[in-house]
mmCIF file with all atom_site columns, C-alpha atoms in Angstrom:
data_model
loop_
_atom_site.group_PDB
_atom_site.id
_atom_site.type_symbol
_atom_site.label_atom_id
_atom_site.label_alt_id
_atom_site.label_comp_id
_atom_site.label_asym_id
_atom_site.label_entity_id
_atom_site.label_seq_id
_atom_site.pdbx_PDB_ins_code
_atom_site.Cartn_x
_atom_site.Cartn_y
_atom_site.Cartn_z
_atom_site.occupancy
_atom_site.B_iso_or_equiv
_atom_site.pdbx_formal_charge
_atom_site.auth_seq_id
_atom_site.auth_comp_id
_atom_site.auth_asym_id
_atom_site.auth_atom_id
_atom_site.pdbx_PDB_model_num
ATOM 1   C CA . MET A 1 1   ? -32.067 -5.429 24.214  1.00 0.00 ? 1   MET A CA 1
ATOM 2   C CA . THR A 1 2   ? -32.491 -1.717 23.545  1.00 0.00 ? 2   THR A CA 1
ATOM 3   C CA . LEU A 1 3   ? -29.960 0.249  21.545  1.00 0.00 ? 3   LEU A CA 1
ATOM 4   C CA . LYS A 1 4   ? -28.829 2.088  24.674  1.00 0.00 ? 4   LYS A CA 1
ATOM 5   C CA . GLN A 1 5   ? -28.218 -1.223 26.472  1.00 0.00 ? 5   GLN A CA 1
ATOM 6   C CA . GLN A 1 6   ? -26.330 -2.494 23.429  1.00 0.00 ? 6   GLN A CA 1
ATOM 7   C CA . LEU A 1 7   ? -24.100 0.593  23.470  1.00 0.00 ? 7   LEU A CA 1
ATOM 8   C CA . THR A 1 8   ? -23.399 0.109  27.178  1.00 0.00 ? 8   THR A CA 1
ATOM 9   C CA . GLU A 1 9   ? -22.494 -3.559 26.653  1.00 0.00 ? 9   GLU A CA 1
ATOM 10  C CA . ASP A 1 10  ? -20.274 -2.689 23.688  1.00 0.00 ? 10  ASP A CA 1
ATOM 11  C CA . MET A 1 11  ? -18.575 -0.011 25.790  1.00 0.00 ? 11  MET A CA 1
ATOM 12  C CA . LYS A 1 12  ? -17.758 -2.604 28.447  1.00 0.00 ? 12  LYS A CA 1
ATOM 13  C CA . ASN A 1 13  ? -16.463 -5.027 25.801  1.00 0.00 ? 13  ASN A CA 1
ATOM 14  C CA . ALA A 1 14  ? -14.327 -2.312 24.219  1.00 0.00 ? 14  ALA A CA 1
ATOM 15  C CA . MET A 1 15  ? -12.854 -1.544 27.647  1.00 0.00 ? 15  MET A CA 1
ATOM 16  C CA . ARG A 1 16  ? -12.063 -5.204 28.241  1.00 0.00 ? 16  ARG A CA 1
ATOM 17  C CA . GLY A 1 17  ? -10.639 -5.608 24.739  1.00 0.00 ? 17  GLY A CA 1
ATOM 18  C CA . GLY A 1 18  ? -8.501  -2.481 24.905  1.00 0.00 ? 18  GLY A CA 1
ATOM 19  C CA . GLU A 1 19  ? -10.155 -0.946 21.827  1.00 0.00 ? 19  GLU A CA 1
ATOM 20  C CA . LYS A 1 20  ? -9.429  2.682  22.716  1.00 0.00 ? 20  LYS A CA 1
ATOM 21  C CA . HIS A 1 21  ? -10.757 4.282  19.549  1.00 0.00 ? 21  HIS A CA 1
ATOM 22  C CA . ARG A 1 22  ? -14.024 2.335  19.560  1.00 0.00 ? 22  ARG A CA 1
ATOM 23  C CA . LEU A 1 23  ? -14.434 2.981  23.281  1.00 0.00 ? 23  LEU A CA 1
ATOM 24  C CA . GLY A 1 24  ? -14.021 6.724  22.748  1.00 0.00 ? 24  GLY A CA 1
ATOM 25  C CA . VAL A 1 25  ? -16.636 6.841  19.995  1.00 0.00 ? 25  VAL A CA 1
ATOM 26  C CA . ILE A 1 26  ? -19.127 4.768  22.003  1.00 0.00 ? 26  ILE A CA 1
ATOM 27  C CA . ARG A 1 27  ? -18.630 7.098  24.956  1.00 0.00 ? 27  ARG A CA 1
ATOM 28  C CA . LEU A 1 28  ? -19.318 10.062 22.659  1.00 0.00 ? 28  LEU A CA 1
ATOM 29  C CA . MET A 1 29  ? -22.545 8.425  21.503  1.00 0.00 ? 29  MET A CA 1
ATOM 30  C CA . LEU A 1 30  ? -23.673 7.660  25.046  1.00 0.00 ? 30  LEU A CA 1
ATOM 31  C CA . ALA A 1 31  ? -22.818 11.214 26.112  1.00 0.00 ? 31  ALA A CA 1
ATOM 32  C CA . ALA A 1 32  ? -24.895 12.670 23.255  1.00 0.00 ? 32  ALA A CA 1
ATOM 33  C CA . ILE A 1 33  ? -27.815 10.423 24.207  1.00 0.00 ? 33  ILE A CA 1
ATOM 34  C CA . LYS A 1 34  ? -27.520 11.339 27.886  1.00 0.00 ? 34  LYS A CA 1
ATOM 35  C CA . GLN A 1 35  ? -27.268 15.045 27.048  1.00 0.00 ? 35  GLN A CA 1
ATOM 36  C CA . ARG A 1 36  ? -30.463 14.893 25.034  1.00 0.00 ? 36  ARG A CA 1
ATOM 37  C CA . GLU A 1 37  ? -32.218 12.984 27.811  1.00 0.00 ? 37  GLU A CA 1
ATOM 38  C CA . VAL A 1 38  ? -31.179 15.590 30.368  1.00 0.00 ? 38  VAL A CA 1
ATOM 39  C CA . ASP A 1 39  ? -32.068 18.531 28.116  1.00 0.00 ? 39  ASP A CA 1
ATOM 40  C CA . GLU A 1 40  ? -35.502 17.181 27.236  1.00 0.00 ? 40  GLU A CA 1
ATOM 41  C CA . ARG A 1 41  ? -36.112 15.422 30.585  1.00 0.00 ? 41  ARG A CA 1
ATOM 42  C CA . ILE A 1 42  ? -37.195 12.201 28.913  1.00 0.00 ? 42  ILE A CA 1
ATOM 43  C CA . GLU A 1 43  ? -35.941 8.651  28.449  1.00 0.00 ? 43  GLU A CA 1
ATOM 44  C CA . LEU A 1 44  ? -35.057 8.185  24.773  1.00 0.00 ? 44  LEU A CA 1
ATOM 45  C CA . ASP A 1 45  ? -36.428 5.193  22.905  1.00 0.00 ? 45  ASP A CA 1
ATOM 46  C CA . ASP A 1 46  ? -34.602 3.466  20.048  1.00 0.00 ? 46  ASP A CA 1
ATOM 47  C CA . VAL A 1 47  ? -36.101 5.728  17.363  1.00 0.00 ? 47  VAL A CA 1
ATOM 48  C CA . GLN A 1 48  ? -34.958 8.862  19.183  1.00 0.00 ? 48  GLN A CA 1
ATOM 49  C CA . ILE A 1 49  ? -31.527 7.342  19.805  1.00 0.00 ? 49  ILE A CA 1
ATOM 50  C CA . LEU A 1 50  ? -31.224 6.573  16.084  1.00 0.00 ? 50  LEU A CA 1
ATOM 51  C CA . ALA A 1 51  ? -32.098 10.201 15.327  1.00 0.00 ? 51  ALA A CA 1
ATOM 52  C CA . THR A 1 52  ? -29.334 11.318 17.702  1.00 0.00 ? 52  THR A CA 1
ATOM 53  C CA . LEU A 1 53  ? -26.837 8.983  16.033  1.00 0.00 ? 53  LEU A CA 1
ATOM 54  C CA . GLU A 1 54  ? -27.919 10.243 12.594  1.00 0.00 ? 54  GLU A CA 1
ATOM 55  C CA . LYS A 1 55  ? -27.255 13.789 13.776  1.00 0.00 ? 55  LYS A CA 1
ATOM 56  C CA . MET A 1 56  ? -23.793 12.780 14.978  1.00 0.00 ? 56  MET A CA 1
ATOM 57  C CA . LEU A 1 57  ? -23.126 11.156 11.612  1.00 0.00 ? 57  LEU A CA 1
ATOM 58  C CA . LYS A 1 58  ? -24.233 14.290 9.763   1.00 0.00 ? 58  LYS A CA 1
ATOM 59  C CA . GLN A 1 59  ? -21.940 16.433 11.918  1.00 0.00 ? 59  GLN A CA 1
ATOM 60  C CA . ARG A 1 60  ? -19.023 14.198 11.018  1.00 0.00 ? 60  ARG A CA 1
ATOM 61  C CA . ARG A 1 61  ? -19.889 14.306 7.306   1.00 0.00 ? 61  ARG A CA 1
ATOM 62  C CA . ASP A 1 62  ? -19.853 18.107 7.484   1.00 0.00 ? 62  ASP A CA 1
ATOM 63  C CA . SER A 1 63  ? -16.523 18.040 9.312   1.00 0.00 ? 63  SER A CA 1
ATOM 64  C CA . VAL A 1 64  ? -15.018 15.686 6.734   1.00 0.00 ? 64  VAL A CA 1
ATOM 65  C CA . SER A 1 65  ? -16.000 17.998 3.880   1.00 0.00 ? 65  SER A CA 1
ATOM 66  C CA . GLN A 1 66  ? -14.503 20.994 5.699   1.00 0.00 ? 66  GLN A CA 1
ATOM 67  C CA . PHE A 1 67  ? -11.311 19.122 6.588   1.00 0.00 ? 67  PHE A CA 1
ATOM 68  C CA . ASP A 1 68  ? -10.961 17.888 3.006   1.00 0.00 ? 68  ASP A CA 1
ATOM 69  C CA . ALA A 1 69  ? -11.398 21.445 1.718   1.00 0.00 ? 69  ALA A CA 1
ATOM 70  C CA . ALA A 1 70  ? -8.663  22.589 4.113   1.00 0.00 ? 70  ALA A CA 1
ATOM 71  C CA . HIS A 1 71  ? -6.394  19.672 3.038   1.00 0.00 ? 71  HIS A CA 1
ATOM 72  C CA . ARG A 1 72  ? -6.358  18.214 6.569   1.00 0.00 ? 72  ARG A CA 1
ATOM 73  C CA . GLU A 1 73  ? -6.357  14.535 5.689   1.00 0.00 ? 73  GLU A CA 1
ATOM 74  C CA . ASP A 1 74  ? -5.282  13.601 9.233   1.00 0.00 ? 74  ASP A CA 1
ATOM 75  C CA . LEU A 1 75  ? -8.392  15.125 10.820  1.00 0.00 ? 75  LEU A CA 1
ATOM 76  C CA . SER A 1 76  ? -10.584 13.857 8.008   1.00 0.00 ? 76  SER A CA 1
ATOM 77  C CA . ALA A 1 77  ? -9.377  10.292 8.624   1.00 0.00 ? 77  ALA A CA 1
ATOM 78  C CA . ILE A 1 78  ? -10.265 10.553 12.324  1.00 0.00 ? 78  ILE A CA 1
ATOM 79  C CA . GLU A 1 79  ? -13.796 11.714 11.488  1.00 0.00 ? 79  GLU A CA 1
ATOM 80  C CA . ARG A 1 80  ? -14.212 8.920  8.923   1.00 0.00 ? 80  ARG A CA 1
ATOM 81  C CA . ALA A 1 81  ? -13.134 6.341  11.496  1.00 0.00 ? 81  ALA A CA 1
ATOM 82  C CA . GLU A 1 82  ? -15.708 7.719  13.953  1.00 0.00 ? 82  GLU A CA 1
ATOM 83  C CA . MET A 1 83  ? -18.359 7.583  11.226  1.00 0.00 ? 83  MET A CA 1
ATOM 84  C CA . ALA A 1 84  ? -17.589 3.898  10.636  1.00 0.00 ? 84  ALA A CA 1
ATOM 85  C CA . VAL A 1 85  ? -18.192 3.082  14.315  1.00 0.00 ? 85  VAL A CA 1
ATOM 86  C CA . ILE A 1 86  ? -21.428 5.109  14.469  1.00 0.00 ? 86  ILE A CA 1
ATOM 87  C CA . GLU A 1 87  ? -22.743 3.484  11.278  1.00 0.00 ? 87  GLU A CA 1
ATOM 88  C CA . THR A 1 88  ? -22.494 0.023  12.862  1.00 0.00 ? 88  THR A CA 1
ATOM 89  C CA . TYR A 1 89  ? -25.384 0.990  15.162  1.00 0.00 ? 89  TYR A CA 1
ATOM 90  C CA . LEU A 1 90  ? -27.634 2.328  12.415  1.00 0.00 ? 90  LEU A CA 1
ATOM 91  C CA . PRO A 1 91  ? -30.003 0.099  10.418  1.00 0.00 ? 91  PRO A CA 1
ATOM 92  C CA . ALA A 1 92  ? -29.045 -0.947 6.896   1.00 0.00 ? 92  ALA A CA 1
ATOM 93  C CA . LYS A 1 93  ? -29.434 1.822  4.322   1.00 0.00 ? 93  LYS A CA 1
ATOM 94  C CA . LEU A 1 94  ? -32.159 1.662  1.702   1.00 0.00 ? 94  LEU A CA 1
ATOM 95  C CA . ASP A 1 95  ? -31.078 1.284  -1.911  1.00 0.00 ? 95  ASP A CA 1
ATOM 96  C CA . GLU A 1 96  ? -32.255 3.579  -4.729  1.00 0.00 ? 96  GLU A CA 1
ATOM 97  C CA . ALA A 1 97  ? -35.154 1.330  -5.768  1.00 0.00 ? 97  ALA A CA 1
ATOM 98  C CA . GLU A 1 98  ? -36.487 1.107  -2.206  1.00 0.00 ? 98  GLU A CA 1
ATOM 99  C CA . ILE A 1 99  ? -36.267 4.893  -1.789  1.00 0.00 ? 99  ILE A CA 1
ATOM 100 C CA . ASP A 1 100 ? -38.099 5.433  -5.092  1.00 0.00 ? 100 ASP A CA 1
ATOM 101 C CA . ALA A 1 101 ? -40.803 2.954  -4.013  1.00 0.00 ? 101 ALA A CA 1
ATOM 102 C CA . LEU A 1 102 ? -41.245 4.786  -0.703  1.00 0.00 ? 102 LEU A CA 1
ATOM 103 C CA . ILE A 1 103 ? -41.527 8.132  -2.511  1.00 0.00 ? 103 ILE A CA 1
ATOM 104 C CA . THR A 1 104 ? -44.087 6.735  -4.954  1.00 0.00 ? 104 THR A CA 1
ATOM 105 C CA . ALA A 1 105 ? -46.136 5.266  -2.098  1.00 0.00 ? 105 ALA A CA 1
ATOM 106 C CA . ALA A 1 106 ? -45.958 8.514  -0.107  1.00 0.00 ? 106 ALA A CA 1
ATOM 107 C CA . ILE A 1 107 ? -47.083 10.578 -3.099  1.00 0.00 ? 107 ILE A CA 1
ATOM 108 C CA . GLY A 1 108 ? -50.021 8.204  -3.548  1.00 0.00 ? 108 GLY A CA 1
ATOM 109 C CA . GLU A 1 109 ? -50.940 8.293  0.151   1.00 0.00 ? 109 GLU A CA 1
ATOM 110 C CA . THR A 1 110 ? -50.800 12.077 0.452   1.00 0.00 ? 110 THR A CA 1
ATOM 111 C CA . GLY A 1 111 ? -52.301 12.846 -2.942  1.00 0.00 ? 111 GLY A CA 1
ATOM 112 C CA . ALA A 1 112 ? -49.416 15.218 -3.651  1.00 0.00 ? 112 ALA A CA 1
ATOM 113 C CA . SER A 1 113 ? -49.381 16.762 -7.100  1.00 0.00 ? 113 SER A CA 1
ATOM 114 C CA . SER A 1 114 ? -47.208 19.872 -6.919  1.00 0.00 ? 114 SER A CA 1
ATOM 115 C CA . PRO A 1 115 ? -44.054 21.127 -5.192  1.00 0.00 ? 115 PRO A CA 1
ATOM 116 C CA . ARG A 1 116 ? -46.298 22.821 -2.585  1.00 0.00 ? 116 ARG A CA 1
ATOM 117 C CA . ASP A 1 117 ? -47.158 19.352 -1.251  1.00 0.00 ? 117 ASP A CA 1
ATOM 118 C CA . MET A 1 118 ? -43.507 18.464 -0.703  1.00 0.00 ? 118 MET A CA 1
ATOM 119 C CA . GLY A 1 119 ? -43.708 18.796 3.104   1.00 0.00 ? 119 GLY A CA 1
ATOM 120 C CA . LYS A 1 120 ? -46.415 16.153 3.363   1.00 0.00 ? 120 LYS A CA 1
ATOM 121 C CA . VAL A 1 121 ? -44.472 13.716 1.186   1.00 0.00 ? 121 VAL A CA 1
ATOM 122 C CA . VAL A 1 122 ? -41.188 14.291 3.050   1.00 0.00 ? 122 VAL A CA 1
ATOM 123 C CA . ALA A 1 123 ? -42.938 13.694 6.387   1.00 0.00 ? 123 ALA A CA 1
ATOM 124 C CA . ALA A 1 124 ? -44.489 10.449 5.124   1.00 0.00 ? 124 ALA A CA 1
ATOM 125 C CA . VAL A 1 125 ? -41.184 9.151  3.730   1.00 0.00 ? 125 VAL A CA 1
ATOM 126 C CA . LYS A 1 126 ? -39.220 10.232 6.809   1.00 0.00 ? 126 LYS A CA 1
ATOM 127 C CA . GLU A 1 127 ? -41.546 8.206  9.022   1.00 0.00 ? 127 GLU A CA 1
ATOM 128 C CA . LYS A 1 128 ? -40.833 5.018  7.053   1.00 0.00 ? 128 LYS A CA 1
ATOM 129 C CA . ALA A 1 129 ? -37.157 5.610  6.248   1.00 0.00 ? 129 ALA A CA 1
ATOM 130 C CA . ALA A 1 130 ? -36.020 6.911  9.631   1.00 0.00 ? 130 ALA A CA 1
ATOM 131 C CA . GLY A 1 131 ? -32.314 6.281  9.954   1.00 0.00 ? 131 GLY A CA 1
ATOM 132 C CA . ARG A 1 132 ? -32.137 4.242  6.765   1.00 0.00 ? 132 ARG A CA 1
ATOM 133 C CA . ALA A 1 133 ? -31.770 6.989  4.166   1.00 0.00 ? 133 ALA A CA 1
ATOM 134 C CA . ASP A 1 134 ? -30.095 10.381 3.836   1.00 0.00 ? 134 ASP A CA 1
ATOM 135 C CA . MET A 1 135 ? -33.079 12.713 3.986   1.00 0.00 ? 135 MET A CA 1
ATOM 136 C CA . ALA A 1 136 ? -31.247 15.421 2.019   1.00 0.00 ? 136 ALA A CA 1
ATOM 137 C CA . VAL A 1 137 ? -30.986 13.050 -0.947  1.00 0.00 ? 137 VAL A CA 1
ATOM 138 C CA . VAL A 1 138 ? -34.574 11.871 -0.475  1.00 0.00 ? 138 VAL A CA 1
ATOM 139 C CA . SER A 1 139 ? -35.780 15.484 -0.354  1.00 0.00 ? 139 SER A CA 1
ATOM 140 C CA . GLY A 1 140 ? -34.052 16.222 -3.656  1.00 0.00 ? 140 GLY A CA 1
ATOM 141 C CA . LYS A 1 141 ? -35.659 13.194 -5.277  1.00 0.00 ? 141 LYS A CA 1
ATOM 142 C CA . ILE A 1 142 ? -39.101 14.201 -3.985  1.00 0.00 ? 142 ILE A CA 1
ATOM 143 C CA . LYS A 1 143 ? -38.631 17.762 -5.244  1.00 0.00 ? 143 LYS A CA 1
ATOM 144 C CA . ALA A 1 144 ? -37.605 16.506 -8.689  1.00 0.00 ? 144 ALA A CA 1
ATOM 145 C CA . ARG A 1 145 ? -40.515 14.078 -8.825  1.00 0.00 ? 145 ARG A CA 1
ATOM 146 C CA . LEU A 1 146 ? -43.110 16.710 -7.844  1.00 0.00 ? 146 LEU A CA 1
ATOM 147 C CA . ALA A 1 147 ? -41.644 19.378 -10.130 1.00 0.00 ? 147 ALA A CA 1
ATOM 148 C CA . GLY A 1 148 ? -41.573 17.090 -13.143 1.00 0.00 ? 148 GLY A CA 1
#
Protein backbone atom coordinates (compact mmCIF):
# COMPACT_ATOMS: atom_id res chain seq x y z
CA MET A 1 0.00 0.00 0.00
CA THR A 2 1.42 3.39 -0.96
CA LEU A 3 1.61 6.24 1.52
CA LYS A 4 -1.13 8.11 -0.34
CA GLN A 5 -3.43 5.08 -0.13
CA GLN A 6 -2.61 4.75 3.57
CA LEU A 7 -3.55 8.40 4.14
CA THR A 8 -6.84 7.91 2.30
CA GLU A 9 -7.67 4.81 4.37
CA ASP A 10 -6.76 6.60 7.60
CA MET A 11 -8.95 9.53 6.56
CA LYS A 12 -11.90 7.17 6.12
CA ASN A 13 -11.20 5.54 9.50
CA ALA A 14 -10.93 8.92 11.20
CA MET A 15 -14.29 9.89 9.69
CA ARG A 16 -15.88 6.68 10.93
CA GLY A 17 -14.27 7.04 14.36
CA GLY A 18 -15.23 10.68 14.78
CA GLU A 19 -11.61 11.79 15.23
CA LYS A 20 -12.11 15.38 14.05
CA HIS A 21 -8.62 16.66 14.77
CA ARG A 22 -6.85 13.73 13.11
CA LEU A 23 -9.24 13.92 10.16
CA GLY A 24 -8.46 17.61 9.68
CA VAL A 25 -4.70 17.04 9.69
CA ILE A 26 -4.95 14.11 7.27
CA ARG A 27 -7.06 16.24 4.95
CA LEU A 28 -4.39 18.96 5.12
CA MET A 29 -1.73 16.42 4.17
CA LEU A 30 -3.76 15.06 1.27
CA ALA A 31 -4.49 18.60 0.08
CA ALA A 32 -0.77 19.48 0.13
CA ILE A 33 0.02 16.31 -1.83
CA LYS A 34 -2.75 17.00 -4.35
CA GLN A 35 -1.64 20.62 -4.73
CA ARG A 36 1.89 19.55 -5.53
CA GLU A 37 0.63 16.96 -8.01
CA VAL A 38 -1.49 19.56 -9.78
CA ASP A 39 1.27 22.19 -9.77
CA GLU A 40 3.91 19.83 -11.12
CA ARG A 41 1.51 17.72 -13.24
CA ILE A 42 2.90 14.46 -11.91
CA GLU A 43 1.81 11.58 -9.68
CA LEU A 44 3.89 11.72 -6.49
CA ASP A 45 5.64 8.59 -5.29
CA ASP A 46 6.28 7.80 -1.62
CA VAL A 47 9.64 9.61 -1.54
CA GLN A 48 8.09 12.80 -2.91
CA ILE A 49 5.15 12.49 -0.52
CA LEU A 50 7.58 12.15 2.39
CA ALA A 51 9.34 15.31 1.22
CA THR A 52 5.99 17.12 1.19
CA LEU A 53 5.21 15.90 4.71
CA GLU A 54 8.68 16.97 5.88
CA LYS A 55 7.99 20.43 4.49
CA MET A 56 4.68 20.57 6.36
CA LEU A 57 6.47 19.52 9.54
CA LYS A 58 9.10 22.22 9.07
CA GLN A 59 6.39 24.85 8.57
CA ARG A 60 4.79 23.80 11.83
CA ARG A 61 8.12 23.89 13.67
CA ASP A 62 8.63 27.45 12.44
CA SER A 63 5.11 28.38 13.52
CA VAL A 64 5.64 26.87 16.97
CA SER A 65 8.80 28.92 17.51
CA GLN A 66 7.00 32.10 16.43
CA PHE A 67 3.95 31.36 18.58
CA ASP A 68 6.17 30.59 21.57
CA ALA A 69 8.03 33.87 21.06
CA ALA A 70 4.68 35.69 21.00
CA HIS A 71 3.51 33.80 24.14
CA ARG A 72 0.61 32.18 22.25
CA GLU A 73 0.62 28.80 23.94
CA ASP A 74 -2.87 28.02 22.59
CA LEU A 75 -1.77 28.28 18.95
CA SER A 76 1.51 26.56 19.71
CA ALA A 77 -0.35 23.58 21.19
CA ILE A 78 -2.48 23.25 18.04
CA GLU A 79 0.63 23.21 15.83
CA ARG A 80 2.32 20.63 18.09
CA ALA A 81 -0.74 18.39 17.89
CA GLU A 82 -0.66 18.63 14.08
CA MET A 83 3.05 17.81 14.12
CA ALA A 84 2.35 14.65 16.15
CA VAL A 85 -0.13 13.41 13.53
CA ILE A 86 2.20 14.21 10.61
CA GLU A 87 5.13 12.47 12.32
CA THR A 88 3.19 9.20 12.47
CA TYR A 89 3.52 8.95 8.67
CA LEU A 90 7.25 9.65 8.56
CA PRO A 91 9.88 6.91 8.94
CA ALA A 92 11.69 6.51 12.25
CA LYS A 93 14.34 9.17 12.87
CA LEU A 94 18.02 8.29 12.79
CA ASP A 95 19.94 8.57 16.05
CA GLU A 96 23.19 10.54 16.43
CA ALA A 97 25.44 7.52 15.82
CA GLU A 98 23.62 6.60 12.60
CA ILE A 99 23.83 10.19 11.34
CA ASP A 100 27.56 10.33 12.12
CA ALA A 101 28.07 7.01 10.30
CA LEU A 102 26.22 8.33 7.25
CA ILE A 103 28.33 11.51 7.25
CA THR A 104 31.55 9.51 7.55
CA ALA A 105 30.50 7.23 4.68
CA ALA A 106 29.47 10.19 2.51
CA ILE A 107 32.78 11.97 3.11
CA GLY A 108 34.60 8.78 2.11
CA GLU A 109 32.46 8.28 -1.00
CA THR A 110 32.81 11.85 -2.24
CA GLY A 111 36.43 12.32 -1.24
CA ALA A 112 35.51 15.57 0.50
CA SER A 113 38.32 17.29 2.35
CA SER A 114 37.32 20.93 2.79
CA PRO A 115 34.22 23.04 3.42
CA ARG A 116 34.03 23.68 -0.35
CA ASP A 117 32.99 20.04 -0.79
CA MET A 118 30.07 20.40 1.61
CA GLY A 119 27.43 20.36 -1.16
CA LYS A 120 28.52 16.94 -2.40
CA VAL A 121 28.46 15.48 1.11
CA VAL A 122 25.05 16.99 1.94
CA ALA A 123 23.60 15.59 -1.29
CA ALA A 124 24.98 12.11 -0.55
CA VAL A 125 23.65 12.12 3.03
CA LYS A 126 20.28 13.57 2.00
CA GLU A 127 19.79 10.71 -0.45
CA LYS A 128 20.23 8.11 2.30
CA ALA A 129 18.56 9.97 5.17
CA ALA A 130 15.54 11.32 3.31
CA GLY A 131 12.79 11.96 5.82
CA ARG A 132 14.69 10.35 8.67
CA ALA A 133 16.86 13.24 9.83
CA ASP A 134 16.62 17.01 10.18
CA MET A 135 18.84 18.18 7.34
CA ALA A 136 19.59 21.49 9.09
CA VAL A 137 21.21 19.57 11.95
CA VAL A 138 22.97 17.22 9.54
CA SER A 139 24.29 20.19 7.55
CA GLY A 140 25.76 21.71 10.71
CA LYS A 141 27.47 18.45 11.59
CA ILE A 142 28.91 18.13 8.08
CA LYS A 143 30.16 21.73 8.17
CA ALA A 144 31.84 21.15 11.54
CA ARG A 145 33.40 17.90 10.37
CA LEU A 146 34.81 19.42 7.15
CA ALA A 147 36.02 22.58 8.88
CA GLY A 148 37.82 20.69 11.62
